[in-house]
Short mmCIF file of C-alpha atoms in Angstrom, two decimals:
data_model
loop_
_atom_site.label_atom_id
_atom_site.label_comp_id
_atom_site.label_asym_id
_atom_site.label_seq_id
_atom_site.Cartn_x
_atom_site.Cartn_y
_atom_site.Cartn_z
CA MET A 1095 6.57 -25.91 8.64
CA ALA A 1096 9.90 -25.78 6.88
CA SER A 1097 12.76 -24.17 8.78
CA PRO A 1098 15.51 -22.12 7.13
CA LEU A 1099 17.93 -23.07 9.88
CA SER A 1100 21.16 -24.36 8.36
CA ARG A 1101 23.08 -27.30 9.74
CA ARG A 1102 25.86 -24.99 10.94
CA ARG A 1103 23.46 -22.65 12.72
CA PHE A 1104 21.63 -25.64 14.18
CA LEU A 1105 24.83 -27.07 15.64
CA ALA A 1106 25.77 -23.67 17.02
CA ALA A 1107 22.39 -23.32 18.66
CA GLY A 1108 22.74 -26.80 20.08
CA SER A 1109 26.05 -25.99 21.75
CA ALA A 1110 24.40 -23.08 23.53
CA LEU A 1111 22.04 -25.54 25.15
CA ALA A 1112 24.74 -27.92 26.27
CA ALA A 1113 24.61 -26.67 29.84
CA ALA A 1114 20.90 -27.45 30.16
CA PRO A 1115 19.03 -30.68 29.36
CA LEU A 1116 17.15 -30.49 26.06
CA LEU A 1117 14.25 -32.58 27.27
CA ALA A 1118 13.10 -31.88 30.80
CA ARG A 1119 11.21 -34.77 32.37
CA PRO A 1120 7.84 -34.41 34.07
CA ALA A 1121 7.47 -35.62 37.61
CA LEU A 1122 5.04 -38.28 36.42
CA ALA A 1123 5.18 -40.51 33.38
CA ALA A 1124 3.33 -39.39 30.27
CA PRO A 1125 -0.38 -40.13 30.65
CA GLU A 1126 -1.88 -43.23 29.14
CA ALA A 1127 -4.43 -42.75 26.38
CA ARG A 1128 -7.98 -42.78 27.74
CA SER A 1129 -10.13 -45.77 26.90
CA GLY A 1130 -12.96 -43.42 25.92
CA ALA A 1131 -12.72 -39.87 24.66
CA PRO A 1132 -14.22 -37.25 26.99
CA ALA A 1133 -17.43 -35.60 25.85
CA PRO A 1134 -16.91 -32.27 24.06
CA LEU A 1135 -17.03 -29.33 26.45
CA HIS A 1136 -17.60 -25.77 25.23
CA PRO A 1137 -15.80 -23.00 27.13
CA PRO A 1138 -17.54 -19.77 28.15
CA ARG A 1139 -17.67 -16.98 25.60
CA LEU A 1140 -15.51 -13.88 25.89
CA ASN A 1141 -17.08 -10.52 26.67
CA PRO A 1142 -15.61 -7.01 26.39
CA GLY A 1143 -13.71 -6.26 29.59
CA ASP A 1144 -12.86 -9.90 30.27
CA THR A 1145 -9.30 -10.84 31.18
CA VAL A 1146 -7.14 -13.09 29.03
CA ALA A 1147 -3.81 -14.65 29.92
CA LEU A 1148 -1.05 -13.97 27.42
CA ILE A 1149 1.04 -17.14 27.29
CA ALA A 1150 4.11 -18.30 25.37
CA PRO A 1151 3.80 -22.10 25.11
CA ALA A 1152 6.30 -22.42 22.26
CA GLY A 1153 8.99 -20.15 20.80
CA ALA A 1154 10.89 -17.46 22.70
CA VAL A 1155 9.23 -14.04 22.90
CA ARG A 1156 11.00 -10.70 22.53
CA PRO A 1157 9.71 -7.75 24.60
CA ARG A 1158 8.49 -5.96 21.46
CA LEU A 1159 6.30 -8.96 20.60
CA LEU A 1160 4.80 -8.88 24.08
CA ASP A 1161 4.05 -5.17 23.64
CA GLU A 1162 2.39 -5.94 20.32
CA ALA A 1163 0.28 -8.66 21.95
CA LYS A 1164 -0.83 -6.25 24.67
CA ARG A 1165 -1.94 -3.72 22.07
CA SER A 1166 -3.94 -6.40 20.28
CA MET A 1167 -5.78 -7.31 23.45
CA GLU A 1168 -6.61 -3.66 24.07
CA MET A 1169 -7.91 -3.42 20.50
CA LEU A 1170 -10.18 -6.39 21.24
CA GLY A 1171 -11.52 -4.62 24.33
CA LEU A 1172 -9.92 -7.14 26.67
CA LYS A 1173 -7.84 -6.85 29.81
CA TYR A 1174 -4.79 -9.06 30.10
CA THR A 1175 -2.43 -10.72 32.48
CA VAL A 1176 1.01 -11.93 31.42
CA GLY A 1177 2.41 -15.34 32.26
CA ARG A 1178 5.38 -15.00 34.60
CA HIS A 1179 7.62 -17.04 32.27
CA VAL A 1180 6.63 -15.36 28.98
CA LEU A 1181 9.98 -13.59 28.58
CA ASP A 1182 12.06 -16.54 29.82
CA ARG A 1183 14.58 -17.94 27.38
CA HIS A 1184 15.62 -21.58 27.15
CA GLY A 1185 17.44 -21.86 23.84
CA TYR A 1186 14.80 -21.16 21.19
CA LEU A 1187 11.98 -21.78 23.68
CA ALA A 1188 10.12 -19.39 25.97
CA GLY A 1189 11.46 -21.06 29.09
CA THR A 1190 11.67 -24.70 30.07
CA ASP A 1191 8.86 -27.11 29.26
CA ALA A 1192 7.80 -27.16 32.90
CA ALA A 1193 7.84 -23.36 33.14
CA ARG A 1194 5.71 -22.89 30.03
CA ALA A 1195 3.23 -25.47 31.28
CA GLU A 1196 3.20 -23.77 34.68
CA ASP A 1197 1.97 -20.56 33.05
CA PHE A 1198 -0.71 -22.52 31.20
CA ASN A 1199 -1.87 -24.41 34.28
CA ARG A 1200 -1.92 -21.27 36.41
CA ALA A 1201 -4.06 -19.45 33.86
CA ILE A 1202 -6.49 -22.36 33.70
CA THR A 1203 -7.04 -22.40 37.46
CA ASP A 1204 -6.98 -18.61 37.96
CA PRO A 1205 -10.62 -17.53 38.52
CA ASN A 1206 -9.76 -14.06 37.23
CA VAL A 1207 -8.69 -15.36 33.81
CA ASP A 1208 -11.40 -15.95 31.21
CA ALA A 1209 -9.35 -17.26 28.25
CA LEU A 1210 -5.79 -17.91 27.07
CA PHE A 1211 -4.19 -16.24 24.05
CA ALA A 1212 -0.85 -17.46 22.67
CA ILE A 1213 1.58 -14.67 21.83
CA ARG A 1214 3.26 -16.66 19.05
CA GLY A 1215 3.83 -20.16 17.73
CA GLY A 1216 7.16 -21.49 16.53
CA TRP A 1217 7.95 -24.81 18.19
CA GLY A 1218 7.54 -26.17 21.71
CA CYS A 1219 3.89 -26.85 22.54
CA ALA A 1220 4.26 -30.60 22.11
CA ARG A 1221 7.17 -30.69 24.58
CA MET A 1222 5.05 -29.28 27.42
CA LEU A 1223 2.03 -31.57 26.97
CA PRO A 1224 3.11 -34.08 29.67
CA PHE A 1225 3.18 -31.22 32.19
CA VAL A 1226 -0.32 -29.89 31.49
CA ASP A 1227 -3.07 -30.53 34.06
CA TRP A 1228 -5.79 -31.84 31.76
CA THR A 1229 -8.16 -32.52 34.64
CA ALA A 1230 -7.94 -28.87 35.68
CA LEU A 1231 -8.77 -27.81 32.12
CA ARG A 1232 -11.81 -30.08 32.13
CA GLU A 1233 -12.92 -28.62 35.45
CA ASN A 1234 -12.18 -25.03 34.35
CA PRO A 1235 -12.87 -24.96 30.59
CA LYS A 1236 -11.48 -21.83 28.95
CA ALA A 1237 -10.95 -20.81 25.35
CA VAL A 1238 -7.37 -21.38 24.20
CA ILE A 1239 -6.60 -19.41 21.03
CA GLY A 1240 -3.72 -19.72 18.57
CA TYR A 1241 -2.56 -21.62 15.48
CA SER A 1242 0.43 -23.24 13.79
CA ASP A 1243 2.45 -24.89 16.60
CA LEU A 1244 -0.62 -24.46 18.84
CA THR A 1245 -2.11 -27.35 16.84
CA SER A 1246 -0.63 -29.86 19.28
CA LEU A 1247 -1.96 -28.01 22.32
CA LEU A 1248 -5.46 -27.58 20.87
CA MET A 1249 -5.70 -31.18 19.70
CA ALA A 1250 -4.33 -32.50 22.99
CA ALA A 1251 -6.81 -30.39 24.94
CA TYR A 1252 -9.66 -31.87 22.93
CA ALA A 1253 -8.31 -35.42 23.25
CA ARG A 1254 -7.46 -35.28 26.95
CA SER A 1255 -10.14 -32.98 28.36
CA GLY A 1256 -12.76 -32.61 25.65
CA VAL A 1257 -12.47 -28.82 25.74
CA VAL A 1258 -13.09 -27.07 22.42
CA GLY A 1259 -10.11 -24.88 21.43
CA PHE A 1260 -9.69 -22.26 18.74
CA HIS A 1261 -7.31 -22.54 15.80
CA GLY A 1262 -7.23 -18.83 15.10
CA PRO A 1263 -4.93 -15.83 15.28
CA VAL A 1264 -2.15 -15.56 17.83
CA ALA A 1265 -2.00 -12.33 19.80
CA THR A 1266 0.61 -10.90 17.42
CA SER A 1267 -1.27 -11.77 14.22
CA THR A 1268 -2.56 -9.16 11.81
CA PHE A 1269 -6.17 -8.64 12.85
CA SER A 1270 -7.63 -7.85 9.45
CA PRO A 1271 -11.37 -7.10 9.32
CA PHE A 1272 -11.94 -10.65 8.05
CA THR A 1273 -9.85 -12.28 10.80
CA LEU A 1274 -11.39 -10.10 13.48
CA ALA A 1275 -14.96 -10.76 12.31
CA SER A 1276 -14.44 -14.53 12.39
CA LEU A 1277 -12.86 -14.47 15.86
CA ARG A 1278 -15.60 -12.25 17.28
CA ALA A 1279 -18.40 -14.31 15.74
CA LEU A 1280 -17.12 -17.57 17.22
CA VAL A 1281 -15.54 -16.63 20.55
CA PHE A 1282 -17.42 -13.48 21.59
CA ASP A 1283 -20.85 -13.75 19.95
CA ALA A 1284 -21.35 -17.54 20.13
CA GLU A 1285 -22.59 -17.66 16.55
CA ALA A 1286 -23.20 -20.81 14.56
CA GLY A 1287 -23.26 -20.82 10.76
CA PRO A 1288 -20.46 -20.19 8.23
CA LEU A 1289 -16.96 -19.80 9.66
CA ALA A 1290 -16.24 -16.99 7.19
CA PRO A 1291 -18.66 -14.14 7.95
CA LEU A 1292 -17.08 -11.76 5.41
CA ALA A 1293 -15.64 -12.00 1.92
CA GLN A 1294 -11.83 -12.20 1.73
CA ASP A 1295 -9.86 -9.48 -0.02
CA ASP A 1296 -7.63 -12.01 -1.79
CA PRO A 1297 -9.28 -15.44 -1.60
CA GLU A 1298 -7.60 -18.60 -2.79
CA PRO A 1299 -9.62 -20.40 -5.47
CA ILE A 1300 -11.88 -23.17 -4.20
CA VAL A 1301 -11.05 -26.52 -5.79
CA THR A 1302 -13.58 -29.28 -5.16
CA LEU A 1303 -11.89 -32.68 -5.16
CA THR A 1304 -14.93 -34.70 -4.09
CA ALA A 1305 -18.38 -33.11 -4.10
CA GLY A 1306 -20.97 -33.42 -1.36
CA THR A 1307 -21.80 -32.44 2.19
CA ALA A 1308 -21.08 -34.15 5.50
CA ARG A 1309 -21.23 -33.51 9.22
CA GLY A 1310 -18.68 -34.17 11.93
CA ARG A 1311 -16.56 -32.53 14.59
CA LEU A 1312 -13.64 -30.42 13.45
CA VAL A 1313 -10.13 -31.76 14.04
CA GLY A 1314 -6.79 -30.79 12.56
CA GLY A 1315 -4.50 -27.80 12.17
CA ASN A 1316 -0.96 -27.51 10.87
CA LEU A 1317 -0.06 -30.63 8.90
CA THR A 1318 3.58 -30.75 10.02
CA VAL A 1319 2.66 -30.45 13.70
CA LEU A 1320 -0.19 -32.92 13.33
CA CYS A 1321 2.08 -35.58 11.83
CA ALA A 1322 4.48 -35.19 14.75
CA MET A 1323 1.61 -36.15 17.09
CA VAL A 1324 0.99 -39.53 15.46
CA GLY A 1325 1.56 -42.32 17.97
CA THR A 1326 1.27 -40.07 21.03
CA PRO A 1327 -1.54 -40.20 23.63
CA TYR A 1328 -2.50 -36.64 22.70
CA MET A 1329 -4.05 -37.33 19.30
CA PRO A 1330 -7.86 -37.50 19.24
CA SER A 1331 -9.73 -39.94 17.04
CA PHE A 1332 -10.43 -38.86 13.46
CA GLU A 1333 -13.25 -41.35 12.99
CA GLY A 1334 -16.33 -39.59 11.62
CA GLU A 1335 -14.70 -36.16 11.91
CA ILE A 1336 -14.01 -33.31 9.48
CA LEU A 1337 -10.27 -32.79 9.04
CA PHE A 1338 -8.92 -29.30 8.34
CA LEU A 1339 -5.29 -28.80 7.38
CA GLU A 1340 -2.85 -26.01 6.54
CA ASP A 1341 0.90 -25.54 6.21
CA ILE A 1342 3.53 -23.15 4.93
CA GLY A 1343 6.84 -23.38 3.12
CA GLU A 1344 6.87 -27.15 2.64
CA SER A 1345 7.99 -28.74 -0.62
CA VAL A 1346 5.30 -30.73 -2.39
CA TYR A 1347 7.13 -33.99 -1.73
CA ARG A 1348 7.07 -33.23 2.00
CA ILE A 1349 3.30 -32.67 1.88
CA ASP A 1350 3.05 -36.00 0.05
CA ARG A 1351 5.17 -37.69 2.72
CA MET A 1352 3.13 -36.27 5.59
CA LEU A 1353 -0.21 -37.23 4.06
CA THR A 1354 1.22 -40.70 3.41
CA GLN A 1355 2.07 -40.93 7.11
CA LEU A 1356 -1.45 -39.95 8.17
CA GLY A 1357 -2.92 -42.47 5.75
CA GLN A 1358 -0.65 -45.34 6.79
CA ALA A 1359 -1.34 -44.53 10.44
CA GLY A 1360 -5.01 -45.24 9.73
CA LEU A 1361 -6.15 -41.68 10.40
CA LEU A 1362 -7.71 -40.82 7.04
CA GLY A 1363 -9.90 -43.82 6.28
CA GLY A 1364 -12.81 -42.94 8.58
CA LEU A 1365 -13.05 -39.21 7.94
CA ALA A 1366 -16.35 -37.50 7.17
CA GLY A 1367 -14.71 -34.76 5.08
CA VAL A 1368 -11.56 -32.74 4.43
CA ALA A 1369 -10.97 -28.99 4.07
CA PHE A 1370 -7.43 -28.03 3.08
CA GLY A 1371 -6.47 -24.43 3.76
CA SER A 1372 -3.53 -22.29 2.78
CA CYS A 1373 -0.20 -23.83 1.85
CA ARG A 1374 1.76 -20.74 0.84
CA GLY A 1375 5.19 -21.57 -0.51
CA CYS A 1376 4.41 -25.28 -0.88
CA LEU A 1377 6.07 -25.70 -4.26
CA PRO A 1378 7.78 -28.48 -6.23
CA GLU A 1379 11.55 -28.76 -5.95
CA VAL A 1380 13.13 -26.51 -8.58
CA ASP A 1381 15.84 -28.97 -9.66
CA ALA A 1382 13.81 -32.18 -9.32
CA VAL A 1383 13.86 -34.70 -12.18
CA GLY A 1384 10.07 -35.06 -12.09
CA GLN A 1385 7.28 -33.04 -10.53
CA PHE A 1386 3.87 -33.31 -8.95
CA THR A 1387 1.77 -30.25 -8.30
CA LEU A 1388 0.25 -29.74 -4.87
CA GLU A 1389 -3.21 -30.38 -6.30
CA GLU A 1390 -2.07 -33.67 -7.84
CA VAL A 1391 -0.75 -34.82 -4.47
CA MET A 1392 -4.02 -33.81 -2.79
CA ARG A 1393 -6.03 -35.76 -5.33
CA ARG A 1394 -3.82 -38.81 -4.87
CA HIS A 1395 -4.48 -38.91 -1.13
CA PHE A 1396 -8.02 -37.59 -0.75
CA GLU A 1397 -10.04 -38.69 -3.79
CA PRO A 1398 -9.87 -42.41 -2.83
CA LEU A 1399 -11.50 -41.53 0.51
CA ALA A 1400 -14.72 -40.66 -1.38
CA VAL A 1401 -15.74 -38.03 1.20
CA PRO A 1402 -16.49 -34.33 0.61
CA THR A 1403 -13.13 -32.61 0.10
CA TYR A 1404 -12.07 -29.19 -1.09
CA LEU A 1405 -8.97 -27.02 -1.25
CA GLY A 1406 -8.73 -23.28 -0.64
CA ALA A 1407 -10.23 -22.86 2.85
CA PRO A 1408 -9.14 -19.54 4.47
CA ILE A 1409 -7.16 -21.32 7.18
CA GLY A 1410 -3.51 -20.96 8.13
CA HIS A 1411 -0.58 -18.61 7.67
CA ILE A 1412 -2.51 -15.92 5.79
CA THR A 1413 -3.70 -12.43 6.63
CA ASP A 1414 -7.40 -13.23 6.29
CA LYS A 1415 -7.90 -16.38 8.36
CA VAL A 1416 -10.98 -17.95 9.89
CA THR A 1417 -11.01 -19.18 13.46
CA VAL A 1418 -11.73 -22.91 13.50
CA PRO A 1419 -13.06 -24.47 16.74
CA VAL A 1420 -11.38 -27.83 17.31
CA GLY A 1421 -14.04 -30.24 18.57
CA ALA A 1422 -17.12 -28.28 17.47
CA LEU A 1423 -19.82 -29.91 15.34
CA ALA A 1424 -19.79 -28.62 11.77
CA GLU A 1425 -20.90 -29.27 8.22
CA ILE A 1426 -18.65 -29.27 5.18
CA ASP A 1427 -20.00 -28.36 1.74
CA ALA A 1428 -17.30 -29.27 -0.74
CA ASP A 1429 -19.25 -27.91 -3.72
CA ARG A 1430 -19.45 -24.41 -2.24
CA GLY A 1431 -16.15 -24.67 -0.35
CA THR A 1432 -17.56 -23.85 3.07
CA LEU A 1433 -17.40 -24.97 6.67
CA SER A 1434 -20.41 -24.10 8.84
CA LEU A 1435 -20.90 -24.60 12.57
CA LEU A 1436 -24.00 -26.53 13.58
CA GLU A 1437 -23.67 -25.33 17.17
CA PRO A 1438 -22.05 -22.40 18.96
CA ALA A 1439 -18.44 -23.14 19.86
CA VAL A 1440 -18.77 -21.32 23.20
CA ARG A 1441 -21.53 -21.12 25.76
#
């Protein structure tokens, strides 16, 4: 996710944080990677009248955004509780790492909370991962919903606790009929089948790179965030899984660089399939001497894998987005350009 922050503005922002440590330390050392991944665990479905916790695990939240999130929950027929640190400010973050994790942990263990909805993304989820009580999440599985920077939280939850999470709208997203139908089908109605229950108003063209079908559990999210997880104990195995990716505002050479990193880290070789979603604004450099298109870069990295792969999935920073359950068993059909659940993502 490219940032427009200039060097001057970055340095100015940094000076504002000088009085507080940039990286708070957890009381315990970061957890060691588990020798064996926990079995997938499906959280309970949401029902009208259930209570969700509105949390801010990443970027700072303005009061108007919180009000917008509350209205969205009411539109969904849900009650809500608000994390006590949601309006905290720690530089560009919604409070310290420990405070944001405290809201998350409290919501997980609160018997009156049925699911967790992120108010926004931005940056910061990865910083709070060492403070999260993964055992509590395993013992109290709940749907965690969000996308973009939430990639690290959803993937870590799957890796550390086995709990299926939902790469879908944040609470301040535009809930178009398409987006709403996908969220309801997966999280409320416990439906299996195609992730996209409706036709998009403005679909991206489906481009099949490698034809075929395959089955595996869904892993992935925002490419930039995913690459930043490489080498940490919070990244689940990709072996035999279906990888879904999306990004926004990244130059083509940056997409190339990030896919190179995933490949050289050994994460692409054992995949069952790949679905690449939206990459709005991912364009070649205007003044570059030579160019590759985004599709050319995709072909360079994915065609040698010889697994079903397609571009144009309705995933990411777009108005009409599907909700993708991280850790759920699915089938990819690269000829048709579809992802279909083989099991309900909730119970």
